[in-house]
mmCIF file of N, CA and C in Angstrom:
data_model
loop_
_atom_site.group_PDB
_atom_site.id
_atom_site.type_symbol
_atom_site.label_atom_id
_atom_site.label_comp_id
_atom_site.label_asym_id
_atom_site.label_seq_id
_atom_site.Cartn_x
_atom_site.Cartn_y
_atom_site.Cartn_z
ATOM 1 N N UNK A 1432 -13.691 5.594 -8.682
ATOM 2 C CA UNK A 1432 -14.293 4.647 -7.772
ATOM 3 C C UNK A 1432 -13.195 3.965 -6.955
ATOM 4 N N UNK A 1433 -13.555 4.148 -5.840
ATOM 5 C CA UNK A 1433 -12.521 3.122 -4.575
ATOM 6 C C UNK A 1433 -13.210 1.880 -4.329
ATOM 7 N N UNK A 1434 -12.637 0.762 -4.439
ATOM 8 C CA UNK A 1434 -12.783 -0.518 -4.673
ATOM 9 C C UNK A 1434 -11.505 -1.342 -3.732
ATOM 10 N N UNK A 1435 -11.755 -2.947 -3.453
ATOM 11 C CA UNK A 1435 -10.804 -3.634 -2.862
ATOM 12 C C UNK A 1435 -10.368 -4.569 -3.762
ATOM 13 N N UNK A 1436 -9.402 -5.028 -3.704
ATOM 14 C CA UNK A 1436 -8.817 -6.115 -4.291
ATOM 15 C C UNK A 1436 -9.743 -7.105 -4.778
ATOM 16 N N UNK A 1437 -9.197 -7.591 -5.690
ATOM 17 C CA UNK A 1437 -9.516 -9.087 -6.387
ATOM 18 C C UNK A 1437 -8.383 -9.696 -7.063
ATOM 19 N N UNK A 1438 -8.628 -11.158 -7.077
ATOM 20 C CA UNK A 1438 -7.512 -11.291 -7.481
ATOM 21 C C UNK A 1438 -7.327 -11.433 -9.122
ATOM 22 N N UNK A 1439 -7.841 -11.147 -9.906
ATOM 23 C CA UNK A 1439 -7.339 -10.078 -11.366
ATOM 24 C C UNK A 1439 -6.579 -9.426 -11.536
ATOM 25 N N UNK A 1440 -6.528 -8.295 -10.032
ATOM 26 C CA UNK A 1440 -6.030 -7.439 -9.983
ATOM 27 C C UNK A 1440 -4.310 -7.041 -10.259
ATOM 28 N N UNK A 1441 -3.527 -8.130 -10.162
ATOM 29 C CA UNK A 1441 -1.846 -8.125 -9.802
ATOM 30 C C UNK A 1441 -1.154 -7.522 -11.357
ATOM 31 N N UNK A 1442 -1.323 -7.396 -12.655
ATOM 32 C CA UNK A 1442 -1.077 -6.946 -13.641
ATOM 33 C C UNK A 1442 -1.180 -5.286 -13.342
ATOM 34 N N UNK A 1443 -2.117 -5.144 -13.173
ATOM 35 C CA UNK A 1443 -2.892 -3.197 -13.325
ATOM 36 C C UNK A 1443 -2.091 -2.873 -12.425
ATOM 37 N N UNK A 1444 -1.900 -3.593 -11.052
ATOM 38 C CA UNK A 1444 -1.331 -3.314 -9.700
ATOM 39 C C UNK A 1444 -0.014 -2.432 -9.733
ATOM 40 N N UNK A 1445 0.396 -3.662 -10.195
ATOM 41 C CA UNK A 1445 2.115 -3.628 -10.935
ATOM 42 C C UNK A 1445 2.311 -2.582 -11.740
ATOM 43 N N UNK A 1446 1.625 -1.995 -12.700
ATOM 44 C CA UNK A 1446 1.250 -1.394 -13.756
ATOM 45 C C UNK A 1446 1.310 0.038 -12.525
ATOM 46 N N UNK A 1447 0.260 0.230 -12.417
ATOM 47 C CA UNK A 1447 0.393 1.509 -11.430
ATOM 48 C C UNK A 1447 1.404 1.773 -10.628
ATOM 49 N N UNK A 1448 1.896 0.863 -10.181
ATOM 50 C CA UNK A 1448 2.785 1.087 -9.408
ATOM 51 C C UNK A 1448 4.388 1.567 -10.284
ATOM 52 N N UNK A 1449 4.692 1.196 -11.289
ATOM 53 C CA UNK A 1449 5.923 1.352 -11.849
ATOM 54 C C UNK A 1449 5.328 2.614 -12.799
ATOM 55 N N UNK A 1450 4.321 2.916 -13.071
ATOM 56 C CA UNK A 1450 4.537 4.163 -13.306
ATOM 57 C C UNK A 1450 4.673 4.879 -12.513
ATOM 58 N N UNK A 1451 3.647 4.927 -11.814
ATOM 59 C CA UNK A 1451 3.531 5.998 -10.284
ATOM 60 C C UNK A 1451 5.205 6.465 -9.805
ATOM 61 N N UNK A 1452 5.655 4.716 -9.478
ATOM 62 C CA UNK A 1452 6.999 5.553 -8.597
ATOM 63 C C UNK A 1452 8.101 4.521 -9.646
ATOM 64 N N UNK A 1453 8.230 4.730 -11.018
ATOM 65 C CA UNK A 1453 9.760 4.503 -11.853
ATOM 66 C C UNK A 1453 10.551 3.818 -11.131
ATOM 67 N N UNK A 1454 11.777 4.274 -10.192
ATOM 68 C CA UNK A 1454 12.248 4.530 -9.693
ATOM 69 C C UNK A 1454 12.397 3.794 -8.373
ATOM 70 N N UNK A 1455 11.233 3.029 -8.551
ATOM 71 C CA UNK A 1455 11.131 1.722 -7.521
ATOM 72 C C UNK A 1455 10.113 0.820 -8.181
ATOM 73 N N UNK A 1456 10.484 0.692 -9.546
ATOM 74 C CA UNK A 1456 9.532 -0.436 -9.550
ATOM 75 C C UNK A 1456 9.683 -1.408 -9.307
ATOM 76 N N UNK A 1457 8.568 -2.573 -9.632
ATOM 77 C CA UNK A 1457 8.572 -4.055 -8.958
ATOM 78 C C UNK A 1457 8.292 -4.888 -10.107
ATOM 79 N N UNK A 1458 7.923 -6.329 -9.828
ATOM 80 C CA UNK A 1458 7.907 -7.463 -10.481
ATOM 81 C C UNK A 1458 6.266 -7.732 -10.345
ATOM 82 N N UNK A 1459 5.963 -8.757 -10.753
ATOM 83 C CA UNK A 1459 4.600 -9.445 -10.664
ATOM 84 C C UNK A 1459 5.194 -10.432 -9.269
ATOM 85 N N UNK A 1460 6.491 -10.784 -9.272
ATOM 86 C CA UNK A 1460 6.391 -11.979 -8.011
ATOM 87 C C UNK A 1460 6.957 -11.048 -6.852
ATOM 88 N N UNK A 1461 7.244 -10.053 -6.882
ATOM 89 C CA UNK A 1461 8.016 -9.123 -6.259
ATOM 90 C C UNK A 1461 6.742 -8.473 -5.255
ATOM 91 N N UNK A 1462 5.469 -7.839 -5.935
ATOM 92 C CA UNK A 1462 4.432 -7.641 -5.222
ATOM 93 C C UNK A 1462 3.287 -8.571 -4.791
ATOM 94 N N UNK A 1463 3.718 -9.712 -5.469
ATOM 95 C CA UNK A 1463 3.179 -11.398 -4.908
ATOM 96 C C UNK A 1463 3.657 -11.419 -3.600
ATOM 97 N N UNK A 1464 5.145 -11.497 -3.301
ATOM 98 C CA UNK A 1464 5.432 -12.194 -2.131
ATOM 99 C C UNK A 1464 5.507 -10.827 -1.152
ATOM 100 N N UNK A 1465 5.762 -9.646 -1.638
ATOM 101 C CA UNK A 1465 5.519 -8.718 -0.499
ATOM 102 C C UNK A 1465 4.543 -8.271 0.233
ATOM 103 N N UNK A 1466 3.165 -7.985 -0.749
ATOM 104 C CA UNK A 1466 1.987 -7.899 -0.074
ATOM 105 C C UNK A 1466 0.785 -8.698 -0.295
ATOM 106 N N UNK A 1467 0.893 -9.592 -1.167
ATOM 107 C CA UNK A 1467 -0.342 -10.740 -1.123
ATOM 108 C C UNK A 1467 -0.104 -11.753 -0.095
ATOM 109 N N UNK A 1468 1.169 -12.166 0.041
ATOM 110 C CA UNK A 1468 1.674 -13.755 0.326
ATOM 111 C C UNK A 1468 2.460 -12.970 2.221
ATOM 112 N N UNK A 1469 2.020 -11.668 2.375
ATOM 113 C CA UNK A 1469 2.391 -10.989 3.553
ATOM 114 C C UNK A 1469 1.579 -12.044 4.801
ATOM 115 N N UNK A 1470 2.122 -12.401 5.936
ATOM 116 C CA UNK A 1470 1.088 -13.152 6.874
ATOM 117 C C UNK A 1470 -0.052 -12.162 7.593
ATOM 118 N N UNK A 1471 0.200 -10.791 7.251
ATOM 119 C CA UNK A 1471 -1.203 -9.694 7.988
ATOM 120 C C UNK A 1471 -1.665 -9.532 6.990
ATOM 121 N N UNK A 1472 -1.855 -9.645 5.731
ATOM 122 C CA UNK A 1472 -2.150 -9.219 4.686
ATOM 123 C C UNK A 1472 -4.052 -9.608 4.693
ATOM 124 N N UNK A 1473 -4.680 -8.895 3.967
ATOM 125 C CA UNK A 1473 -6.035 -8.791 4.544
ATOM 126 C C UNK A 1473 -6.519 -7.949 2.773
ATOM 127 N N UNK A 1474 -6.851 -8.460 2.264
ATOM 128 C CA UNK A 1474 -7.984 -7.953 1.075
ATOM 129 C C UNK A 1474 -9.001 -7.133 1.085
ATOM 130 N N UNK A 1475 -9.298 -7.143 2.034
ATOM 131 C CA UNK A 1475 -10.002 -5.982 1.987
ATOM 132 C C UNK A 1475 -9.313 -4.508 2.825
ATOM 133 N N UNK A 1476 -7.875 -5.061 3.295
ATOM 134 C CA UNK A 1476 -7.582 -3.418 3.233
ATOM 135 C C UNK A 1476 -6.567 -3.125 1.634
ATOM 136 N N UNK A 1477 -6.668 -3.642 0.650
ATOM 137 C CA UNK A 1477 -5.871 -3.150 -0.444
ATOM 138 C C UNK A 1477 -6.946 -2.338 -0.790
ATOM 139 N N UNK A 1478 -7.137 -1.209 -1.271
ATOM 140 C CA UNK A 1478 -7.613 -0.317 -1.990
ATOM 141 C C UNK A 1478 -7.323 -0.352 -3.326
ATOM 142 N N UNK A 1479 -7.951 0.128 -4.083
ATOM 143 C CA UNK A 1479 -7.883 0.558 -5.573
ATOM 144 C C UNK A 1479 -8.587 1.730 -6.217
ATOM 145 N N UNK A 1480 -8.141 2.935 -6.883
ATOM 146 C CA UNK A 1480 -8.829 3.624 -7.490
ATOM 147 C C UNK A 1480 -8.765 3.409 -8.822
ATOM 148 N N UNK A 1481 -10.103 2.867 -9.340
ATOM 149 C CA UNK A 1481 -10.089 2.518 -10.869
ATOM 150 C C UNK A 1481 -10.917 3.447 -11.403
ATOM 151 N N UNK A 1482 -11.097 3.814 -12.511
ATOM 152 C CA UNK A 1482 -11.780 4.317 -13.640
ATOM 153 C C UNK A 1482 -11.934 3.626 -14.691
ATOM 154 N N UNK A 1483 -13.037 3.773 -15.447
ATOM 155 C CA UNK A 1483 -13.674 3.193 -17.042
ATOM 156 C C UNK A 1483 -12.157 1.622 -16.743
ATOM 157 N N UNK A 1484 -12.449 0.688 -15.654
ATOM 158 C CA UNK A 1484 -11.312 -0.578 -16.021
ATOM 159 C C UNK A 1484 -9.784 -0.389 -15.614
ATOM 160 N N UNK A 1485 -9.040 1.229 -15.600
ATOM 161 C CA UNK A 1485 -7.662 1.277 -15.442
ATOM 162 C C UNK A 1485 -7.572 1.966 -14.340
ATOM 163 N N UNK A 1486 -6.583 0.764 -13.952
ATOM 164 C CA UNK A 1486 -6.119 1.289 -11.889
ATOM 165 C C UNK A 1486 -5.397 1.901 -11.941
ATOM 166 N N UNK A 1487 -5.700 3.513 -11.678
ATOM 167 C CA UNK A 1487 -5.193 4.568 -11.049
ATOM 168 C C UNK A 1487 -4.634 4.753 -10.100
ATOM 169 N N UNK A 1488 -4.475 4.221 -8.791
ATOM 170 C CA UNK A 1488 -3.569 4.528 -7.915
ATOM 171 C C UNK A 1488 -4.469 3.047 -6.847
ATOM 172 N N UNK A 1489 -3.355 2.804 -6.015
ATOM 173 C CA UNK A 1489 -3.542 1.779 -4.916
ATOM 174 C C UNK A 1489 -3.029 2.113 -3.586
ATOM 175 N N UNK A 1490 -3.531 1.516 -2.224
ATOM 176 C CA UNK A 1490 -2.796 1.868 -0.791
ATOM 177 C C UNK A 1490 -3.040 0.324 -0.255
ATOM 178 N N UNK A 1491 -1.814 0.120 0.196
ATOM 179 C CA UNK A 1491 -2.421 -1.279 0.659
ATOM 180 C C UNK A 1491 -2.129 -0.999 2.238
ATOM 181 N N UNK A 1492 -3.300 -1.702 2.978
ATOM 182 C CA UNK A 1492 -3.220 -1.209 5.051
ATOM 183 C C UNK A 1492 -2.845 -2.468 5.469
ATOM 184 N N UNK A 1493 -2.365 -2.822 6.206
ATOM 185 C CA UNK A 1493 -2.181 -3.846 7.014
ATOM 186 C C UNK A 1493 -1.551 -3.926 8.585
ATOM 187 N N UNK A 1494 -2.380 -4.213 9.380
ATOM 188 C CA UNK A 1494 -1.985 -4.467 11.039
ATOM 189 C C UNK A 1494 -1.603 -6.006 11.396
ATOM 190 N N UNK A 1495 -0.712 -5.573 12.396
ATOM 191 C CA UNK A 1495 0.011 -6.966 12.740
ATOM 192 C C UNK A 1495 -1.212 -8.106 13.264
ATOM 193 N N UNK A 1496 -1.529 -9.710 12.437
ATOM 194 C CA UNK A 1496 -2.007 -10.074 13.705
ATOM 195 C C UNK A 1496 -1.010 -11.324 13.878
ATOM 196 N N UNK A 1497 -0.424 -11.157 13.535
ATOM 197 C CA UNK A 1497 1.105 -12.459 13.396
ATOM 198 C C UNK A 1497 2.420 -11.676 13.952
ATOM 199 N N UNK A 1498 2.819 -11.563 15.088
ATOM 200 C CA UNK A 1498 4.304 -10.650 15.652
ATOM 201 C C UNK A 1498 5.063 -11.492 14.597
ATOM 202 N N UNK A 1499 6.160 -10.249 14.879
ATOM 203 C CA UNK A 1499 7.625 -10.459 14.176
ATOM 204 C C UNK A 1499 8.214 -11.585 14.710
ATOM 205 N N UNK A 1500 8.459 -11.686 15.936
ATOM 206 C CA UNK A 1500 9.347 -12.573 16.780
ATOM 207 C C UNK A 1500 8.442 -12.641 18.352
ATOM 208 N N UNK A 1501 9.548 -13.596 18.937
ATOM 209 C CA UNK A 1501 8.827 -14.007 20.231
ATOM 210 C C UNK A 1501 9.255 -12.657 21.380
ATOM 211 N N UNK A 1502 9.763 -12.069 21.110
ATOM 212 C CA UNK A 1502 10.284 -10.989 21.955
ATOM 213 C C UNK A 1502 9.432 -9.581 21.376
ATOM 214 N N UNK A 1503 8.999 -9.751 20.114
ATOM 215 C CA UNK A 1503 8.389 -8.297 20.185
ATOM 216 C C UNK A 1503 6.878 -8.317 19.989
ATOM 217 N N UNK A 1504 6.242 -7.510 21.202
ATOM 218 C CA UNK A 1504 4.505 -7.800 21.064
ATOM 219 C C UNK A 1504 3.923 -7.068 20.015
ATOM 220 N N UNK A 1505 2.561 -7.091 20.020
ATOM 221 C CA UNK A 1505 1.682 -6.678 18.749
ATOM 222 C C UNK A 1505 1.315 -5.597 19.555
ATOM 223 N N UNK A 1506 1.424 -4.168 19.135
ATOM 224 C CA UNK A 1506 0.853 -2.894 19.092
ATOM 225 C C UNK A 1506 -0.458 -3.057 18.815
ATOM 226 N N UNK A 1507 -1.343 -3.034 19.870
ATOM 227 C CA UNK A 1507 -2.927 -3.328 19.280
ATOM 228 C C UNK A 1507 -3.447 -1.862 18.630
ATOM 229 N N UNK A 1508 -2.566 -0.603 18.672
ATOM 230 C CA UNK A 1508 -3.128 0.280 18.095
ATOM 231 C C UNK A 1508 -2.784 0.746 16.862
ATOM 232 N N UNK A 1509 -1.271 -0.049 16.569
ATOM 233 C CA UNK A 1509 -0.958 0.232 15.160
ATOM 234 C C UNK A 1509 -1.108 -0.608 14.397
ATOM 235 N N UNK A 1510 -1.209 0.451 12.741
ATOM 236 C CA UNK A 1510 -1.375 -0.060 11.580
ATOM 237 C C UNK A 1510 -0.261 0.522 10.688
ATOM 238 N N UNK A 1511 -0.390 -0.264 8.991
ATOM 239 C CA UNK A 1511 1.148 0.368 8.625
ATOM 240 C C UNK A 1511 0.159 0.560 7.280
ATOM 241 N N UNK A 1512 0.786 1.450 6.188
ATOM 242 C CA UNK A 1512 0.712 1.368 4.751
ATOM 243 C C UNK A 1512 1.881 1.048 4.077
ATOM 244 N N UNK A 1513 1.739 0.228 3.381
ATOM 245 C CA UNK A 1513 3.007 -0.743 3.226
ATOM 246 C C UNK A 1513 2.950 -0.456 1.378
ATOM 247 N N UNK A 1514 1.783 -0.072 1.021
ATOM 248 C CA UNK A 1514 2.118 0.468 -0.311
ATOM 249 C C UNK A 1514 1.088 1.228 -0.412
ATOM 250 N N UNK A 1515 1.903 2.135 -1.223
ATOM 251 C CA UNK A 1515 0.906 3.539 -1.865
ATOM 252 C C UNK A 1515 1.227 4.550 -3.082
ATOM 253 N N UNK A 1516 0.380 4.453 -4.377
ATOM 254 C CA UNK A 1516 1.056 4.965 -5.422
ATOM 255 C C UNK A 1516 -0.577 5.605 -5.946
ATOM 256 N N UNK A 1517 0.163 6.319 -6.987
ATOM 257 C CA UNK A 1517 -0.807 6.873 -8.028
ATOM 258 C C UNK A 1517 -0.347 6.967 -9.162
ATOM 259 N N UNK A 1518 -0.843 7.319 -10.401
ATOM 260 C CA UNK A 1518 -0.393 6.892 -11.419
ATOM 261 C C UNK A 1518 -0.599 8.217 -11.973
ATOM 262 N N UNK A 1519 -1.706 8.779 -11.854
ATOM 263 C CA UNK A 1519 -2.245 9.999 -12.547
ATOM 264 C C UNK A 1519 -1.411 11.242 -11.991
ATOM 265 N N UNK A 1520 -1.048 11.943 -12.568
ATOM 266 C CA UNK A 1520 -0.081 12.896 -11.821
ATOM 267 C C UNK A 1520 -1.043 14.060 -11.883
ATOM 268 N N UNK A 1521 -1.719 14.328 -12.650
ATOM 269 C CA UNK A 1521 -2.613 15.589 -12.805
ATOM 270 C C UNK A 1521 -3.603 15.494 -11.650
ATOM 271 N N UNK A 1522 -4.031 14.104 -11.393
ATOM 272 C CA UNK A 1522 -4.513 14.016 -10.191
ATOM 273 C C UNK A 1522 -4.342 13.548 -8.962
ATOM 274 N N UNK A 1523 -3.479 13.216 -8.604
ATOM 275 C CA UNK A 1523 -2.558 13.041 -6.953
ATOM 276 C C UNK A 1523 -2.964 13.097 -6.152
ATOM 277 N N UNK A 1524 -3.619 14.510 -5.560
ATOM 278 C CA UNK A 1524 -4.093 15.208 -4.634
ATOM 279 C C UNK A 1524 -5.278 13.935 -4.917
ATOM 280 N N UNK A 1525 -6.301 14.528 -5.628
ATOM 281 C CA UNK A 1525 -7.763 13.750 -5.397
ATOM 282 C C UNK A 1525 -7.776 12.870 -5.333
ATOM 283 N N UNK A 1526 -7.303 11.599 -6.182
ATOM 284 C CA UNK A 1526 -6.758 9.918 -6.262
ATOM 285 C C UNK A 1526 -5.975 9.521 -4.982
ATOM 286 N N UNK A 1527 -4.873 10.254 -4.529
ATOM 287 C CA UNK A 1527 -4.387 9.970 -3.013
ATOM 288 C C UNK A 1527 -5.354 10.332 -1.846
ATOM 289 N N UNK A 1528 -6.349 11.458 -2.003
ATOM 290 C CA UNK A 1528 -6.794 11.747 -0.514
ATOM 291 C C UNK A 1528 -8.181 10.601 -0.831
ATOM 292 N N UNK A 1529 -8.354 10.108 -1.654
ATOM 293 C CA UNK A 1529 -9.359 9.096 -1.634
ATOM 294 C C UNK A 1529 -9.106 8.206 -1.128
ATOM 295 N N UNK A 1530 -7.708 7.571 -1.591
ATOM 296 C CA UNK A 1530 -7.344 6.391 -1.108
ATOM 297 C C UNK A 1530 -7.074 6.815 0.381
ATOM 298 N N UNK A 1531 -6.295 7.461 1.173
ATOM 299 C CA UNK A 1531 -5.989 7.784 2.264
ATOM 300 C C UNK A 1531 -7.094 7.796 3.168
ATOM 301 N N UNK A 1532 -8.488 8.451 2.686
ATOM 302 C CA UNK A 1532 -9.433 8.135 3.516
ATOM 303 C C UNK A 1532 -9.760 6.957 3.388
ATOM 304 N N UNK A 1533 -10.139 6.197 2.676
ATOM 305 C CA UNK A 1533 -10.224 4.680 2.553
ATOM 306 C C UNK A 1533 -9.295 3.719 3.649
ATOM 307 N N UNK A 1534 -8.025 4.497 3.704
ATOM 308 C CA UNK A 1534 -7.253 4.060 4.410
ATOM 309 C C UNK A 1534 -7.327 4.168 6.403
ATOM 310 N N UNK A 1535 -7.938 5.500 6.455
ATOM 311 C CA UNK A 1535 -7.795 5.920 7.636
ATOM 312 C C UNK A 1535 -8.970 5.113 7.898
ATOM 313 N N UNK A 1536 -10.617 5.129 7.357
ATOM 314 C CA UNK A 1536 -11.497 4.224 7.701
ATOM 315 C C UNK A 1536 -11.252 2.521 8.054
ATOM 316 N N UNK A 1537 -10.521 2.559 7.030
ATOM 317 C CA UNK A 1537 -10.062 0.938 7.390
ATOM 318 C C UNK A 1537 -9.445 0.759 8.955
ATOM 319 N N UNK A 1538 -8.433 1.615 9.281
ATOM 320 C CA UNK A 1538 -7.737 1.361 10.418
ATOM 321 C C UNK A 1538 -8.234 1.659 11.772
ATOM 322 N N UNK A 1539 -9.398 2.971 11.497
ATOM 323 C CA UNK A 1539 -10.275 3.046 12.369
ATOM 324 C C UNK A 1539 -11.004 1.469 12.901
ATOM 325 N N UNK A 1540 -11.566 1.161 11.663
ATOM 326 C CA UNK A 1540 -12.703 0.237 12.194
ATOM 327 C C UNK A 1540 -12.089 -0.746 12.662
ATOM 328 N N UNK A 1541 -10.830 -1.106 12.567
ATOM 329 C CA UNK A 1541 -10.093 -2.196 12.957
ATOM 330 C C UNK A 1541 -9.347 -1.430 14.697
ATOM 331 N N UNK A 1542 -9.609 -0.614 14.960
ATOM 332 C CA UNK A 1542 -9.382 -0.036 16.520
ATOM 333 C C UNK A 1542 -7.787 0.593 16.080
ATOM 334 N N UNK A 1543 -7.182 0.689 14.884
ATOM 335 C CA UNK A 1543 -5.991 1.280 14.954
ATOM 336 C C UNK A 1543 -5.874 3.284 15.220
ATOM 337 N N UNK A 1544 -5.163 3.503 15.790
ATOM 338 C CA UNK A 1544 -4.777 4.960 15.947
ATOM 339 C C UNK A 1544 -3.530 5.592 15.271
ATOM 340 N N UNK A 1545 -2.085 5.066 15.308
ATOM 341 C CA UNK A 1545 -1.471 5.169 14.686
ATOM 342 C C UNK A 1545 -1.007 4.305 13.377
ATOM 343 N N UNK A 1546 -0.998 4.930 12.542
ATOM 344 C CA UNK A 1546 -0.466 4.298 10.755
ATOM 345 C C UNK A 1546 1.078 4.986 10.665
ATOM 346 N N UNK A 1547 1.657 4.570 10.021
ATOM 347 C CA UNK A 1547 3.250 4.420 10.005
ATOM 348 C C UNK A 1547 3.196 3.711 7.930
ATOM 349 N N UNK A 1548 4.557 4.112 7.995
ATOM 350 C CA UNK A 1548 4.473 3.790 6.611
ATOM 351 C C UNK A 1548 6.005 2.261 6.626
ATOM 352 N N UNK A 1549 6.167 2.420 6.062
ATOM 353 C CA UNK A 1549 7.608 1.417 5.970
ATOM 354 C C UNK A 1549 7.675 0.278 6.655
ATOM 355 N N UNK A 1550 6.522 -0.398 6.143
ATOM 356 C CA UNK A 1550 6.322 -1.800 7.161
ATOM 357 C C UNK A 1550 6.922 -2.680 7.433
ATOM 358 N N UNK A 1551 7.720 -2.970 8.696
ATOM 359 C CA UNK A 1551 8.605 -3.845 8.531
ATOM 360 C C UNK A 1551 8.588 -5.467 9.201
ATOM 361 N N UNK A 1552 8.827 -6.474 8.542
ATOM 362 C CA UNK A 1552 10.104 -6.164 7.706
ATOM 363 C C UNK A 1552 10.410 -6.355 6.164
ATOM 364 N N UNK A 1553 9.066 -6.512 5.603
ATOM 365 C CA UNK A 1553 8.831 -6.628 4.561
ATOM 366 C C UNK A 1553 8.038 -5.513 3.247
ATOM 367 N N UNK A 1554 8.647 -4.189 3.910
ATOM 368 C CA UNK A 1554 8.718 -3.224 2.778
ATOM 369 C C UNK A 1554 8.836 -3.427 1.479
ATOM 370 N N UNK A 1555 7.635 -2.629 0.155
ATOM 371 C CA UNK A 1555 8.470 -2.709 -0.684
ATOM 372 C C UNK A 1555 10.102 -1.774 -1.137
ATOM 373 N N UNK A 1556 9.679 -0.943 -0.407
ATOM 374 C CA UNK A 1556 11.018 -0.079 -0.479
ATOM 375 C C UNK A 1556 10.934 0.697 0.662
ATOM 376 N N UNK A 1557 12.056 1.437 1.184
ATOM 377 C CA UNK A 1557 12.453 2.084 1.939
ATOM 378 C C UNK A 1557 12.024 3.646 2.227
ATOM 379 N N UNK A 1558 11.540 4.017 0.988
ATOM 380 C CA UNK A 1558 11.014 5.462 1.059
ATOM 381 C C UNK A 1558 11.160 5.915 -0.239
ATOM 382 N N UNK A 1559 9.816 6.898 -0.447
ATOM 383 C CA UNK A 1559 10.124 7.476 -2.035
ATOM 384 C C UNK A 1559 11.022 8.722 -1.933
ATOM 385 N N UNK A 1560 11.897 8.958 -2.810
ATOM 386 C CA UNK A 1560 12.866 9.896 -3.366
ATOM 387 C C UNK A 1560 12.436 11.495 -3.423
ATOM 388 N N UNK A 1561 12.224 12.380 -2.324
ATOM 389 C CA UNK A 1561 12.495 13.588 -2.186
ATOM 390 C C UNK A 1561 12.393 14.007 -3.827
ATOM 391 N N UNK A 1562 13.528 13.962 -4.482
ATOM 392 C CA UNK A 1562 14.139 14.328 -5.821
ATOM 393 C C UNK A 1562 13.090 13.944 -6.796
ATOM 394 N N UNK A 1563 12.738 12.458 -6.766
ATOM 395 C CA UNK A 1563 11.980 11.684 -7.717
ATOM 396 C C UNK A 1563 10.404 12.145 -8.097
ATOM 397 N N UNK A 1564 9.891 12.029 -6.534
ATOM 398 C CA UNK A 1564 8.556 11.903 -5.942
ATOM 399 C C UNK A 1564 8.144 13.128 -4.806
ATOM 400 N N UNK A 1565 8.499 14.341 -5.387
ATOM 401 C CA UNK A 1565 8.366 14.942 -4.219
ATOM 402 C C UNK A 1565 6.585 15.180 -4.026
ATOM 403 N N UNK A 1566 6.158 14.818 -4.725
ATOM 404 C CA UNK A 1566 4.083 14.822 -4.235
ATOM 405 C C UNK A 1566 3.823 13.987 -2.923
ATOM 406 N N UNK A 1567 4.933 12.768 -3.326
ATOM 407 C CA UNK A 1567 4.507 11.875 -1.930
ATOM 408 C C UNK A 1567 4.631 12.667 -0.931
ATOM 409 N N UNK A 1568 6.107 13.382 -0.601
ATOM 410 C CA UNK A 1568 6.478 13.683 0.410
ATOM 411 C C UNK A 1568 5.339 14.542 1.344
#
């Protein structure tokens, strides 16, 4: 089941996420201040794939409506995914293309065309590891 955020949610979050990607994991205040406490940040684009209670994989969407600075404007057509994991490795494929459509609907209905990943400037990381994570790639 694809579901949106609540706020319960930041334990399982965390949880999925440091399994999913090891190798970049995070904190409880670490994914507090990066994507809850984000100023585009929007609850109903976090996604969740849960089963029987345990969150399986997450994508979180978010479009600018707060610019970076006074010099750079808001792209009214882009959107970013600023996090995206799965936990289940046997299932990747199905658990990611769920969330991804979840994702692409979201950005649709919000008038976005292009999604970009590495949101800046408040990424949780820079990119997953070729070596580590090659499913993401």
């Amino acid at each position: 089941m694809i579901r949106n955020f609540s706020g319960n949610d930041i334990n399982g979050l965390v949880a999925c996420f440091n399994s999913a990607l090891p190798h970049d994991a995070i904190d409880n205040d670490l994914f507090i201040r990066k994507v809850l406490l984000e100023e585009n940040f929007d609850p109903s684009g976090l996604f969740i794939a849960e089963e029987n209670g345990d969150i399986l994989g997450l994508v979180c969407c978010v479009y600018r409506k707060v610019p970076i600075d006074a010099h750079t404007p808001i792209n009214p057509a882009e959107g970013w995914i600023n996090a995206f994991a799965v936990s289940e490795k046997e299932r990747f494929f199905e658990i990611g293309n769920a969330l991804l459509d979840s994702a692409e609907g979201y950005f649709a209905s919000h008038g976005k065309s292009v999604i970009n990943t590495g949101y800046y400037p408040l990424y949780l990381f820079q990119g997953v590891s070729e070596e580590h994570c090659p499913e993401y790639i």
